PDB file of C-alpha atoms in Angstrom:
ATOM      1  CA  MET A   1      79.041 134.331  91.304  1.00  0.00           C
ATOM      2  CA  ASN A   2      80.432 137.343  93.376  1.00  0.00           C
ATOM      3  CA  LEU A   3      83.859 136.544  94.064  1.00  0.00           C
ATOM      4  CA  ASN A   4      85.544 139.812  93.234  1.00  0.00           C
ATOM      5  CA  LYS A   5      86.433 140.279  97.013  1.00  0.00           C
ATOM      6  CA  THR A   6      87.023 138.569 100.104  1.00  0.00           C
ATOM      7  CA  PHE A   7      83.807 138.026 102.113  1.00  0.00           C
ATOM      8  CA  ASP A   8      83.541 140.160 105.278  1.00  0.00           C
ATOM      9  CA  THR A   9      81.216 137.577 106.961  1.00  0.00           C
ATOM     10  CA  PRO A  10      81.679 134.113 107.932  1.00  0.00           C
ATOM     11  CA  ASP A  11      79.600 132.589 105.189  1.00  0.00           C
ATOM     12  CA  ALA A  12      79.505 133.504 101.417  1.00  0.00           C
ATOM     13  CA  PRO A  13      76.389 135.563 100.435  1.00  0.00           C
ATOM     14  CA  ARG A  14      73.456 133.781 100.172  1.00  0.00           C
ATOM     15  CA  LYS A  15      72.781 134.540  96.444  1.00  0.00           C
ATOM     16  CA  THR A  16      76.384 133.310  95.991  1.00  0.00           C
ATOM     17  CA  GLN A  17      75.732 130.065  97.418  1.00  0.00           C
ATOM     18  CA  VAL A  18      72.710 129.574  95.317  1.00  0.00           C
ATOM     19  CA  LEU A  19      74.801 130.594  91.998  1.00  0.00           C
ATOM     20  CA  PHE A  20      77.484 128.023  93.089  1.00  0.00           C
ATOM     21  CA  GLU A  21      74.551 125.299  93.765  1.00  0.00           C
ATOM     22  CA  THR A  22      72.693 126.015  90.763  1.00  0.00           C
ATOM     23  CA  THR A  23      75.225 126.481  88.021  1.00  0.00           C
ATOM     24  CA  SER A  24      76.661 123.204  88.667  1.00  0.00           C
ATOM     25  CA  LEU A  25      73.523 121.863  86.618  1.00  0.00           C
ATOM     26  CA  PHE A  26      74.978 123.573  83.400  1.00  0.00           C
ATOM     27  CA  ARG A  27      78.525 122.424  84.248  1.00  0.00           C
ATOM     28  CA  ASP A  28      77.428 119.183  84.513  1.00  0.00           C
ATOM     29  CA  ALA A  29      75.248 118.646  81.514  1.00  0.00           C
ATOM     30  CA  PHE A  30      77.962 119.904  79.297  1.00  0.00           C
ATOM     31  CA  TYR A  31      80.579 117.585  80.642  1.00  0.00           C
ATOM     32  CA  GLU A  32      78.453 114.686  80.414  1.00  0.00           C
ATOM     33  CA  PHE A  33      77.541 115.329  76.741  1.00  0.00           C
ATOM     34  CA  ASN A  34      81.705 115.980  76.121  1.00  0.00           C
ATOM     35  CA  SER A  35      82.507 113.109  78.080  1.00  0.00           C
ATOM     36  CA  PHE A  36      80.027 110.339  77.045  1.00  0.00           C
ATOM     37  CA  PHE A  37      78.004 111.294  74.041  1.00  0.00           C
ATOM     38  CA  LEU A  38      80.818 112.804  71.813  1.00  0.00           C
ATOM     39  CA  LEU A  39      81.582 109.628  70.622  1.00  0.00           C
ATOM     40  CA  LEU A  40      78.154 108.995  69.497  1.00  0.00           C
ATOM     41  CA  TYR A  41      78.164 112.071  67.535  1.00  0.00           C
ATOM     42  CA  VAL A  42      81.353 110.986  66.097  1.00  0.00           C
ATOM     43  CA  GLN A  43      79.777 107.422  65.089  1.00  0.00           C
ATOM     44  CA  LEU A  44      76.546 108.834  63.512  1.00  0.00           C
ATOM     45  CA  ALA A  45      76.910 112.597  62.651  1.00  0.00           C
ATOM     46  CA  SER A  46      81.013 113.091  61.654  1.00  0.00           C
ATOM     47  CA  PRO A  47      82.224 113.291  58.261  1.00  0.00           C
ATOM     48  CA  ILE A  48      84.123 110.211  58.390  1.00  0.00           C
ATOM     49  CA  VAL A  49      80.357 108.275  58.162  1.00  0.00           C
ATOM     50  CA  SER A  50      80.737 108.237  54.652  1.00  0.00           C
ATOM     51  CA  ASP A  51      84.276 107.567  54.489  1.00  0.00           C
ATOM     52  CA  SER A  52      85.082 104.404  52.627  1.00  0.00           C
ATOM     53  CA  ASN A  53      87.774 103.469  55.746  1.00  0.00           C
ATOM     54  CA  TYR A  54      85.139 104.361  58.335  1.00  0.00           C
ATOM     55  CA  THR A  55      85.129 101.325  60.726  1.00  0.00           C
ATOM     56  CA  LEU A  56      89.229 101.900  60.678  1.00  0.00           C
ATOM     57  CA  LEU A  57      88.525 105.460  61.185  1.00  0.00           C
ATOM     58  CA  PHE A  58      86.485 105.354  64.329  1.00  0.00           C
ATOM     59  CA  PHE A  59      88.209 102.354  65.517  1.00  0.00           C
ATOM     60  CA  VAL A  60      91.232 104.527  65.758  1.00  0.00           C
ATOM     61  CA  LEU A  61      89.591 107.557  66.568  1.00  0.00           C
ATOM     62  CA  SER A  62      87.894 105.618  69.651  1.00  0.00           C
ATOM     63  CA  MET A  63      90.669 104.027  70.914  1.00  0.00           C
ATOM     64  CA  ALA A  64      92.513 107.107  70.690  1.00  0.00           C
ATOM     65  CA  LEU A  65      89.928 109.024  72.807  1.00  0.00           C
ATOM     66  CA  ILE A  66      90.829 106.582  75.493  1.00  0.00           C
ATOM     67  CA  GLY A  67      94.488 108.185  75.672  1.00  0.00           C
ATOM     68  CA  VAL A  68      92.987 111.502  75.154  1.00  0.00           C
ATOM     69  CA  LYS A  69      91.092 111.520  78.284  1.00  0.00           C
ATOM     70  CA  ILE A  70      93.818 110.281  80.261  1.00  0.00           C
ATOM     71  CA  LEU A  71      96.311 112.875  79.077  1.00  0.00           C
ATOM     72  CA  SER A  72      93.626 115.474  79.752  1.00  0.00           C
ATOM     73  CA  GLY A  73      93.570 114.257  83.458  1.00  0.00           C
ATOM     74  CA  PHE A  74      96.488 115.814  84.059  1.00  0.00           C
ATOM     75  CA  GLY A  75      94.824 119.219  83.351  1.00  0.00           C
ATOM     76  CA  TRP A  76      93.263 118.663  87.136  1.00  0.00           C
ATOM     77  CA  MET A  77      96.540 118.039  88.204  1.00  0.00           C
ATOM     78  CA  PHE A  78      98.177 121.057  87.006  1.00  0.00           C
ATOM     79  CA  ALA A  79      95.364 123.182  87.672  1.00  0.00           C
ATOM     80  CA  ALA A  80      95.421 121.891  91.318  1.00  0.00           C
ATOM     81  CA  ARG A  81      99.472 122.596  91.271  1.00  0.00           C
ATOM     82  CA  TYR A  82      98.890 126.161  90.275  1.00  0.00           C
ATOM     83  CA  PHE A  83      96.412 126.890  92.942  1.00  0.00           C
ATOM     84  CA  GLU A  84      98.784 125.544  95.845  1.00  0.00           C
ATOM     85  CA  ARG A  85     101.487 127.504  94.508  1.00  0.00           C
ATOM     86  CA  HIS A  86      99.730 130.782  94.046  1.00  0.00           C
ATOM     87  CA  PRO A  87      97.649 131.344  96.826  1.00  0.00           C
ATOM     88  CA  PHE A  88      95.781 134.567  95.671  1.00  0.00           C
ATOM     89  CA  LYS A  89      92.713 136.191  97.219  1.00  0.00           C
ATOM     90  CA  THR A  90      88.940 134.726  96.953  1.00  0.00           C
ATOM     91  CA  SER A  91      88.931 136.263  93.305  1.00  0.00           C
ATOM     92  CA  VAL A  92      91.338 133.938  92.095  1.00  0.00           C
ATOM     93  CA  TYR A  93      88.481 131.588  91.895  1.00  0.00           C
ATOM     94  CA  ARG A  94      86.197 133.857  89.995  1.00  0.00           C
ATOM     95  CA  ASP A  95      88.798 134.750  87.529  1.00  0.00           C
ATOM     96  CA  MET A  96      89.813 131.009  86.786  1.00  0.00           C
ATOM     97  CA  THR A  97      86.372 130.003  86.377  1.00  0.00           C
ATOM     98  CA  PHE A  98      85.541 132.065  83.779  1.00  0.00           C
ATOM     99  CA  GLN A  99      89.022 131.866  81.902  1.00  0.00           C
ATOM    100  CA  GLY A 100      88.645 128.047  82.030  1.00  0.00           C
ATOM    101  CA  SER A 101      85.112 128.400  80.554  1.00  0.00           C
ATOM    102  CA  LEU A 102      85.964 130.860  78.114  1.00  0.00           C
ATOM    103  CA  VAL A 103      88.662 128.961  76.452  1.00  0.00           C
ATOM    104  CA  SER A 104      86.823 125.555  77.050  1.00  0.00           C
ATOM    105  CA  THR A 105      83.995 126.810  74.966  1.00  0.00           C
ATOM    106  CA  ALA A 106      85.732 128.333  72.545  1.00  0.00           C
ATOM    107  CA  LEU A 107      87.445 125.029  71.353  1.00  0.00           C
ATOM    108  CA  PHE A 108      84.398 122.940  72.085  1.00  0.00           C
ATOM    109  CA  LEU A 109      82.405 125.394  69.316  1.00  0.00           C
ATOM    110  CA  LEU A 110      85.464 124.742  67.118  1.00  0.00           C
ATOM    111  CA  LEU A 111      85.530 121.119  67.615  1.00  0.00           C
ATOM    112  CA  PHE A 112      81.960 121.278  66.194  1.00  0.00           C
ATOM    113  CA  PHE A 113      82.269 123.582  63.503  1.00  0.00           C
ATOM    114  CA  VAL A 114      85.870 123.220  62.063  1.00  0.00           C
ATOM    115  CA  THR A 115      86.841 119.959  62.298  1.00  0.00           C
ATOM    116  CA  PRO A 116      83.916 118.831  60.116  1.00  0.00           C
ATOM    117  CA  LEU A 117      85.684 121.167  57.295  1.00  0.00           C
ATOM    118  CA  PHE A 118      88.229 117.976  57.418  1.00  0.00           C
ATOM    119  CA  SER A 119      87.741 114.606  56.358  1.00  0.00           C
ATOM    120  CA  GLY A 120      89.672 110.966  56.682  1.00  0.00           C
ATOM    121  CA  TRP A 121      92.639 111.222  58.725  1.00  0.00           C
ATOM    122  CA  ARG A 122      92.796 114.684  59.242  1.00  0.00           C
ATOM    123  CA  TYR A 123      89.336 114.971  60.826  1.00  0.00           C
ATOM    124  CA  VAL A 124      90.359 112.347  63.344  1.00  0.00           C
ATOM    125  CA  VAL A 125      93.772 114.180  64.050  1.00  0.00           C
ATOM    126  CA  ALA A 126      91.930 117.530  64.398  1.00  0.00           C
ATOM    127  CA  PHE A 127      89.143 116.035  66.440  1.00  0.00           C
ATOM    128  CA  LEU A 128      91.348 114.475  68.872  1.00  0.00           C
ATOM    129  CA  ALA A 129      93.489 117.858  69.543  1.00  0.00           C
ATOM    130  CA  PHE A 130      90.020 119.988  70.170  1.00  0.00           C
ATOM    131  CA  ASP A 131      89.115 117.512  72.385  1.00  0.00           C
ATOM    132  CA  PHE A 132      92.318 117.310  74.407  1.00  0.00           C
ATOM    133  CA  LEU A 133      92.608 120.997  74.910  1.00  0.00           C
ATOM    134  CA  GLN A 134      89.023 121.820  75.385  1.00  0.00           C
ATOM    135  CA  GLU A 135      89.232 119.304  78.480  1.00  0.00           C
ATOM    136  CA  PHE A 136      92.416 120.269  79.391  1.00  0.00           C
ATOM    137  CA  PHE A 137      91.265 123.883  79.863  1.00  0.00           C
ATOM    138  CA  TYR A 138      87.803 122.848  81.377  1.00  0.00           C
ATOM    139  CA  ALA A 139      89.883 121.432  84.220  1.00  0.00           C
ATOM    140  CA  PHE A 140      90.837 125.242  85.032  1.00  0.00           C
ATOM    141  CA  ASN A 141      87.039 125.984  85.468  1.00  0.00           C
ATOM    142  CA  ASP A 142      86.333 122.553  87.226  1.00  0.00           C
ATOM    143  CA  THR A 143      89.291 123.197  89.874  1.00  0.00           C
ATOM    144  CA  ALA A 144      88.900 126.577  90.964  1.00  0.00           C
ATOM    145  CA  TYR A 145      84.859 126.128  90.981  1.00  0.00           C
ATOM    146  CA  TRP A 146      85.200 123.257  93.501  1.00  0.00           C
ATOM    147  CA  ALA A 147      88.012 125.067  95.385  1.00  0.00           C
ATOM    148  CA  PHE A 148      85.780 127.972  96.084  1.00  0.00           C
ATOM    149  CA  LEU A 149      83.560 125.523  98.301  1.00  0.00           C
ATOM    150  CA  ASN A 150      86.198 125.485 100.709  1.00  0.00           C
ATOM    151  CA  VAL A 151      86.286 129.058 101.276  1.00  0.00           C
ATOM    152  CA  SER A 152      82.380 129.719 101.062  1.00  0.00           C
ATOM    153  CA  SER A 153      82.030 129.183 104.542  1.00  0.00           C
ATOM    154  CA  TYR A 154      83.953 128.482 107.974  1.00  0.00           C
ATOM    155  CA  ASN A 155      81.150 126.425 109.065  1.00  0.00           C
ATOM    156  CA  GLU A 156      81.319 122.795 107.852  1.00  0.00           C
ATOM    157  CA  LYS A 157      77.816 122.101 108.103  1.00  0.00           C
ATOM    158  CA  VAL A 158      77.264 124.910 105.607  1.00  0.00           C
ATOM    159  CA  ARG A 159      79.734 123.813 103.181  1.00  0.00           C
ATOM    160  CA  ASN A 160      78.250 120.423 103.631  1.00  0.00           C
ATOM    161  CA  ARG A 161      75.179 121.638 102.735  1.00  0.00           C
ATOM    162  CA  ILE A 162      76.348 123.527  99.671  1.00  0.00           C
ATOM    163  CA  SER A 163      78.092 120.589  98.393  1.00  0.00           C
ATOM    164  CA  SER A 164      75.072 118.408  98.750  1.00  0.00           C
ATOM    165  CA  LEU A 165      72.741 120.774  96.615  1.00  0.00           C
ATOM    166  CA  ALA A 166      75.478 121.466  93.960  1.00  0.00           C
ATOM    167  CA  ASN A 167      75.732 117.593  93.695  1.00  0.00           C
ATOM    168  CA  PHE A 168      72.164 117.278  93.405  1.00  0.00           C
ATOM    169  CA  PHE A 169      71.964 119.641  90.681  1.00  0.00           C
ATOM    170  CA  CYS A 170      75.187 117.577  88.913  1.00  0.00           C
ATOM    171  CA  LEU A 171      73.114 114.681  88.813  1.00  0.00           C
ATOM    172  CA  PHE A 172      70.227 116.470  87.418  1.00  0.00           C
ATOM    173  CA  GLY A 173      72.232 117.663  84.544  1.00  0.00           C
ATOM    174  CA  SER A 174      73.625 114.492  84.035  1.00  0.00           C
ATOM    175  CA  ILE A 175      70.337 112.606  83.603  1.00  0.00           C
ATOM    176  CA  THR A 176      68.881 115.324  81.485  1.00  0.00           C
ATOM    177  CA  VAL A 177      71.505 114.750  78.979  1.00  0.00           C
ATOM    178  CA  ALA A 178      71.838 110.981  79.331  1.00  0.00           C
ATOM    179  CA  SER A 179      68.256 111.130  77.970  1.00  0.00           C
ATOM    180  CA  LEU A 180      68.234 113.677  75.389  1.00  0.00           C
ATOM    181  CA  ALA A 181      71.191 112.778  73.411  1.00  0.00           C
ATOM    182  CA  PRO A 182      70.436 109.029  72.445  1.00  0.00           C
ATOM    183  CA  ALA A 183      66.839 110.472  71.926  1.00  0.00           C
ATOM    184  CA  LEU A 184      68.217 112.882  69.440  1.00  0.00           C
ATOM    185  CA  ALA A 185      70.711 110.760  67.482  1.00  0.00           C
ATOM    186  CA  VAL A 186      67.867 109.264  65.529  1.00  0.00           C
ATOM    187  CA  GLY A 187      67.011 109.401  61.663  1.00  0.00           C
ATOM    188  CA  LYS A 188      68.064 111.961  59.058  1.00  0.00           C
ATOM    189  CA  ASN A 189      68.788 115.057  61.107  1.00  0.00           C
ATOM    190  CA  THR A 190      71.308 113.288  63.751  1.00  0.00           C
ATOM    191  CA  THR A 191      74.071 115.866  62.654  1.00  0.00           C
ATOM    192  CA  ARG A 192      71.680 118.927  63.180  1.00  0.00           C
ATOM    193  CA  ASN A 193      70.147 117.409  66.579  1.00  0.00           C
ATOM    194  CA  LEU A 194      73.405 116.448  68.254  1.00  0.00           C
ATOM    195  CA  THR A 195      74.649 119.954  67.092  1.00  0.00           C
ATOM    196  CA  ILE A 196      72.245 121.765  68.369  1.00  0.00           C
ATOM    197  CA  LEU A 197      72.274 119.989  71.646  1.00  0.00           C
ATOM    198  CA  GLY A 198      75.974 120.327  71.894  1.00  0.00           C
ATOM    199  CA  VAL A 199      75.545 124.463  71.159  1.00  0.00           C
ATOM    200  CA  ILE A 200      72.786 124.751  73.816  1.00  0.00           C
ATOM    201  CA  LEU A 201      74.454 123.083  76.607  1.00  0.00           C
ATOM    202  CA  VAL A 202      78.023 124.675  75.892  1.00  0.00           C
ATOM    203  CA  THR A 203      76.159 128.230  75.857  1.00  0.00           C
ATOM    204  CA  PHE A 204      74.309 127.822  78.884  1.00  0.00           C
ATOM    205  CA  TYR A 205      77.677 126.273  80.460  1.00  0.00           C
ATOM    206  CA  PHE A 206      79.466 129.529  79.641  1.00  0.00           C
ATOM    207  CA  LEU A 207      76.522 131.862  80.429  1.00  0.00           C
ATOM    208  CA  SER A 208      76.314 130.088  84.016  1.00  0.00           C
ATOM    209  CA  GLN A 209      79.815 130.785  84.834  1.00  0.00           C
ATOM    210  CA  MET A 210      79.694 134.328  83.752  1.00  0.00           C
ATOM    211  CA  THR A 211      76.977 135.023  86.625  1.00  0.00           C
TER     212      THR A 211
END
């Protein structure tokens, strides 16, 4: 999105509007996987699957993830407060969208490629730490992304149209991931399949935030 300067017209350029609407597909597809199917990865494809204490490890991790999701929710509160206290020009939305996606992408990749180097309780702790930080910084990307909607146009009808189309692409992304993830989590290649899916989703998510 070309948000490096304040717009000279009542509405954001049509290209910027279209990019805002369509990139929500990749953002929501990534968030859907991260929120609902990451536990599927832990259950079927993580290093603790072969651990003798798997039942206990998985129970503790799954319960702790609930707390992580609640705590990471403060990321949205913190990001919103940050925007309230720092009334920058339009370019701040572009900056924060990119920075949030950059950090959350890096942490997500660490989640998939570094935590498997651990085992047992060390894996559980590392997984929870990376997952919390990844969601916390994703909140900055998400807050900046949707905050831009308020300055995309002075016309409420135009903003409603942009929002409706963005939500449509969000839904499409969620449905796609909800269909793919369970289908790939079968057989002996579950670890590889879910890892590839996660990397593809986070790659498209990051690239879409650079447009």
